[in-house]
Short mmCIF file of C-alpha atoms in Angstrom, two decimals:
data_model
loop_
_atom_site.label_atom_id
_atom_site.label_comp_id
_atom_site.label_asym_id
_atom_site.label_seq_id
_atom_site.Cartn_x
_atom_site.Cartn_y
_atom_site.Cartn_z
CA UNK X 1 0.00 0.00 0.00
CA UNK X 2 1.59 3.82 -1.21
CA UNK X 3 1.66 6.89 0.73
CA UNK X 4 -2.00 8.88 1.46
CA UNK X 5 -1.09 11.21 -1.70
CA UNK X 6 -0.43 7.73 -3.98
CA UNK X 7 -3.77 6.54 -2.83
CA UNK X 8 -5.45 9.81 -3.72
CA UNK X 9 -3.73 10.14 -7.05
CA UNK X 10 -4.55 6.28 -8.29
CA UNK X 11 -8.07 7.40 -6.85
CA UNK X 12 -8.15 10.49 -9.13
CA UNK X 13 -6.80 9.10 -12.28
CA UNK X 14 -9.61 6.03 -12.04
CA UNK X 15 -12.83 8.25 -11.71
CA UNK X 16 -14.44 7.46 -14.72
CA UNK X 17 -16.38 10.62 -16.69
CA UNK X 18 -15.78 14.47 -16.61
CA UNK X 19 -15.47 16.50 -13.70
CA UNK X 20 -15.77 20.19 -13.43
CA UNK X 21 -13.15 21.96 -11.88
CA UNK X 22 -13.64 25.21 -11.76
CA UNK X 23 -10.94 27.49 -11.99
CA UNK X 24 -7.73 24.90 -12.09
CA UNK X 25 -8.71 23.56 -15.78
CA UNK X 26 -5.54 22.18 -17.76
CA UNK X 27 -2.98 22.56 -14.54
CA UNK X 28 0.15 20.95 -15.03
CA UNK X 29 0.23 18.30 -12.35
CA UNK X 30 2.13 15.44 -11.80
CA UNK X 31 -1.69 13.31 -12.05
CA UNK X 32 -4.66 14.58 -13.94
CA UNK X 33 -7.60 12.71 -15.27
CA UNK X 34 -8.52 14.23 -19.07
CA UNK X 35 -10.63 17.37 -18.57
CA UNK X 36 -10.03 17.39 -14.93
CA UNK X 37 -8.11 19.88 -12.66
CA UNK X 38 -5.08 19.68 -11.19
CA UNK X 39 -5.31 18.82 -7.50
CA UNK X 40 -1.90 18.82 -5.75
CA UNK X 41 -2.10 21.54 -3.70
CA UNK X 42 -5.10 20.92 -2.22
CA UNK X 43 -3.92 17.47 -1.70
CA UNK X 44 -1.04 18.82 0.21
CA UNK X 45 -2.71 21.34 1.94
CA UNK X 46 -5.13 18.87 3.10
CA UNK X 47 -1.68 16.65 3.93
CA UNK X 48 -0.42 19.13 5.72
CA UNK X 49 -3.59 19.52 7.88
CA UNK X 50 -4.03 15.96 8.54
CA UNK X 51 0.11 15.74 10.06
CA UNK X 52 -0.16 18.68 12.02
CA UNK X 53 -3.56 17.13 13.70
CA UNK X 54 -1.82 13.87 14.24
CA UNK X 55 1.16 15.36 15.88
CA UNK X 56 -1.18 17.11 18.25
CA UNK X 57 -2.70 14.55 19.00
CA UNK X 58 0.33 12.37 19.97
CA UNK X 59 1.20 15.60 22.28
CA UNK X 60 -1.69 15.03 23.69
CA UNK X 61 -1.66 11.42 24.29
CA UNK X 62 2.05 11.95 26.29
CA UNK X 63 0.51 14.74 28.51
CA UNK X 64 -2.54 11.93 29.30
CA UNK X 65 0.18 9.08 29.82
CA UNK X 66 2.55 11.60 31.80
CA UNK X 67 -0.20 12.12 33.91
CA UNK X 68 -1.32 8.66 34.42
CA UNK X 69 2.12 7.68 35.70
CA UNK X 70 1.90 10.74 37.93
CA UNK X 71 -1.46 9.65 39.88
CA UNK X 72 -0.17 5.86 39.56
CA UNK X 73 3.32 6.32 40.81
CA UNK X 74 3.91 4.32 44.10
CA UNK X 75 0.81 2.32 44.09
CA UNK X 76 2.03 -0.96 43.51
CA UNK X 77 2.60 -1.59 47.59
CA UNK X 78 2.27 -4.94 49.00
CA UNK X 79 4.08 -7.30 51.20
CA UNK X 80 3.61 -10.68 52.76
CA UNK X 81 6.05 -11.90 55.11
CA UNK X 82 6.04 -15.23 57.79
CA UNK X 83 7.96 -16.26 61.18
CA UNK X 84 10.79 -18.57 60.82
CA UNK X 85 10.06 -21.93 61.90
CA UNK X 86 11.51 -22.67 65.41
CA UNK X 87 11.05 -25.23 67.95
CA UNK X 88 11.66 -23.11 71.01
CA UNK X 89 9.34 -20.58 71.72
CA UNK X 90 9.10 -16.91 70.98
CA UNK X 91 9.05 -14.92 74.09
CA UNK X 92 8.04 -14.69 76.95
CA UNK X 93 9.98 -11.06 77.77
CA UNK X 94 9.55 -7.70 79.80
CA UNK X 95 8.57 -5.49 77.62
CA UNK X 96 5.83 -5.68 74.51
CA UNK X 97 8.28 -6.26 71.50
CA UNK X 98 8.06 -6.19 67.57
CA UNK X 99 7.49 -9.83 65.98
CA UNK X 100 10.11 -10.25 63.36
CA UNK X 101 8.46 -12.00 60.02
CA UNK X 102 11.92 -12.48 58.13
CA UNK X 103 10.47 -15.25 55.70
CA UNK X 104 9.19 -12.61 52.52
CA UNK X 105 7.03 -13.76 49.73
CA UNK X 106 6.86 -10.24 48.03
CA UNK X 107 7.85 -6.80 49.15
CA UNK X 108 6.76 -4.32 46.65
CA UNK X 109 7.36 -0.97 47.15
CA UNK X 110 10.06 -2.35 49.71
CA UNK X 111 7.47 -0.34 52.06
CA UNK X 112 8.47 -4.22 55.11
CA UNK X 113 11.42 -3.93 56.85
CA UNK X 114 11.85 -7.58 57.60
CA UNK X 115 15.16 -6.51 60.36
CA UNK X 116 12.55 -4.45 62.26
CA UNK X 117 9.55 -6.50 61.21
CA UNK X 118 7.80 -2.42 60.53
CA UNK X 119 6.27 -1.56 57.40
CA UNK X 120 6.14 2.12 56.59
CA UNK X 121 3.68 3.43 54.23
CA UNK X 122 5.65 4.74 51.49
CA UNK X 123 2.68 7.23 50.76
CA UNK X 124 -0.92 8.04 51.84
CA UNK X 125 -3.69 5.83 51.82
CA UNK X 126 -6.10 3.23 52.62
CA UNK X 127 -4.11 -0.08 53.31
CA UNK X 128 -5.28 -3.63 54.20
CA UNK X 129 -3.34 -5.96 56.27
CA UNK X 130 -4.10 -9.38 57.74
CA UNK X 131 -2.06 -11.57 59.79
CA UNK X 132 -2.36 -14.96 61.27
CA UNK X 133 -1.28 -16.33 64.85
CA UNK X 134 -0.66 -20.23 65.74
CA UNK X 135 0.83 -21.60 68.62
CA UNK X 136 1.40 -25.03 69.89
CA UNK X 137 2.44 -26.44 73.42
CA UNK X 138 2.39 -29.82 72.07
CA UNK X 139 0.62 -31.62 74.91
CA UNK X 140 -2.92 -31.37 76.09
CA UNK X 141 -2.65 -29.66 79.63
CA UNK X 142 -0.19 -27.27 78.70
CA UNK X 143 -0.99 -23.68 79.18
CA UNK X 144 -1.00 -21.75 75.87
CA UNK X 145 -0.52 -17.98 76.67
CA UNK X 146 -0.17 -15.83 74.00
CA UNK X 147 -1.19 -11.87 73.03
CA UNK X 148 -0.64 -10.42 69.31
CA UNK X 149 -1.20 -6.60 68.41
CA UNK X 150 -1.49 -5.38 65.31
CA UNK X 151 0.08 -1.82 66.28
CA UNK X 152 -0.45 1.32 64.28
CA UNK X 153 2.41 4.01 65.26
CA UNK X 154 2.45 2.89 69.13
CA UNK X 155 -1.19 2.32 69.05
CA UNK X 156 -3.29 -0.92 69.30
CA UNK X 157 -5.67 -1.33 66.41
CA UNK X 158 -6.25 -5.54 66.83
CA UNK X 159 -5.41 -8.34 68.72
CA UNK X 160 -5.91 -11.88 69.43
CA UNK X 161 -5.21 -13.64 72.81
CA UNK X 162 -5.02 -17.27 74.57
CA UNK X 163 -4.69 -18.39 77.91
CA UNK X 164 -6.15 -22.02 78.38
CA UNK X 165 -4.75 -25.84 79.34
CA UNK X 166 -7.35 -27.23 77.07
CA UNK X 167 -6.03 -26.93 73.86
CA UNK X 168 -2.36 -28.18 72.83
CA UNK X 169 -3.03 -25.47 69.46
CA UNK X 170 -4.72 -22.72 68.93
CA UNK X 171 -4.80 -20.54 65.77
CA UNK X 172 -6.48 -16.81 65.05
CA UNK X 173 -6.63 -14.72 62.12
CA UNK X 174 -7.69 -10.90 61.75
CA UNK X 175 -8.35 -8.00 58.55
CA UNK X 176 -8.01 -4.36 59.30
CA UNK X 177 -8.40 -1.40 56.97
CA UNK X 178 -6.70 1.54 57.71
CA UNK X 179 -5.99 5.17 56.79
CA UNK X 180 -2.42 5.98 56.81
CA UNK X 181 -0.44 8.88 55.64
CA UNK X 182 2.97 8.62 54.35
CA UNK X 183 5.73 7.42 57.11
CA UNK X 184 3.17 5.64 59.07
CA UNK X 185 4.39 2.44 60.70
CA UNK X 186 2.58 -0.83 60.98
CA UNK X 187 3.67 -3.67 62.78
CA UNK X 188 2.80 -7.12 64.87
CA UNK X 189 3.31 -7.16 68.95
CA UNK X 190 4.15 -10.13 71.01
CA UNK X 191 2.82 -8.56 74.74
CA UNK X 192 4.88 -8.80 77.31
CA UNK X 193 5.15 -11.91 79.60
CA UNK X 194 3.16 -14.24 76.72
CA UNK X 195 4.75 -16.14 73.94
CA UNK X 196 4.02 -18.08 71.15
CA UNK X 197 4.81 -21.61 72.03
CA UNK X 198 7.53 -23.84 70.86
CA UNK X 199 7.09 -25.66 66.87
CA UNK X 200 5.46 -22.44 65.43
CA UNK X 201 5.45 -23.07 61.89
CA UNK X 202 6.50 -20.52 59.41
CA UNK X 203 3.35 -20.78 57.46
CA UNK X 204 0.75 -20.66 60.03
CA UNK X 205 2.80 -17.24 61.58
CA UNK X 206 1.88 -14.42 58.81
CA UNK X 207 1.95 -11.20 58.24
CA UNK X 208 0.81 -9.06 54.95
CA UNK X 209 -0.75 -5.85 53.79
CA UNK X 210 -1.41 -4.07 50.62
CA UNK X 211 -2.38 -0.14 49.62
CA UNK X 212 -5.83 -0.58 48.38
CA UNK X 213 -6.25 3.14 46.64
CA UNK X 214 -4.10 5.97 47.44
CA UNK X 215 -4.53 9.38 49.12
CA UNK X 216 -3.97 12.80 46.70
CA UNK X 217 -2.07 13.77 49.95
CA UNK X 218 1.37 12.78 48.39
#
């Protein structure tokens, strides 16, 4: 397939019959039916048009896309991290401390530190996270004793709690949504004085969260 002017030309020099032409009778063109005007420059002029349009428009189309990555830049956030498996037991200690999930499936955004076992928002938002708890004492009589927080800058926003001899296991899992601006910290609690019991198991110990739609904030 020629150029847009080719196509026009073949076009022209194919129409079958006379056409009137007005004022450009007999011009000498490079394609001309018999009787016909000469239509090059309004072919080019109408070339001309039709570039100039199309450039706009692909000016236009990079301010949209510029844009775009503007109001999508930093939204792919999500991490999912677990406990290392270990077969003595985490805690018990003196003071409410951070619970380190160092096993990471993903880390976009790199928003988990896994050292500190903190994620920071890396901008403003609303953010889902979930985590699961299991412990196991092994033997029926056994007191399981454990408290998890799911802290939001020093403050509790969940938690889930055991303290019976009647169960050698016990499991709990919890969803919060949250608001958060940019340089908030979220993080997992082990109170102070409880523990999770010897043989946690990596997968059943997890943490995760996610920025569900961003804040114009940032």
């Amino acid at each position: 397939m020629g150029s847009p002017i080719d196509i026009l030309a073949q076009t022209a020099i194919n129409l079958p019959g006379t056409l009137s032409c007005g004022v450009n009778w007999g011009c000498d063109c490079a394609f001309r039916q018999k009787d016909c005007c000469c239509g090059a420059k309004q072919f080019m002029a109408l070339e001309d048009s039709i570039y100039t349009r199309l450039v706009a428009l692909r000016m236009e189309l990079h301010d949209v896309e510029m844009q775009t990555e503007a109001l999508t830049k930093n939204t792919h956030i999500a991490f999912s991290a677990s406990m290392a498996a270990r077969s003595d037991s985490f805690g018990p200690f003196t003071t409410n401390v951070p619970i380190p999930y160092t096993l990471i499936a993903t880390n976009d955004g790199n928003g988990y530190n896994p050292a500190l076992g903190i994620f920071t928002a890396p901008r403003a938002g609303v953010y889902s996270f979930a985590y699961t708890v299991y412990s196991s004492v092994g033997a029926t009589g056994a007191r399981l004793y454990h408290n998890i927080q799911l802290m939001l800058n020093g403050e509790v926003v969940a938690s889930t709690w055991e303290d019976n001899r009647e169960d050698p296991e016990d499991s709990g899992s919890q969803v919060v949504v949250l608001q958060m601006r940019r340089g908030c910290q979220v993080y997992m609690e082990m109170v102070s004085g409880r523990s999770l019991a010897g043989n946690t198991r990596s997968a059943y110990n997890h943490f995760s969260g996610y920025l569900v739609y961003p804040d114009d904030e940032d």
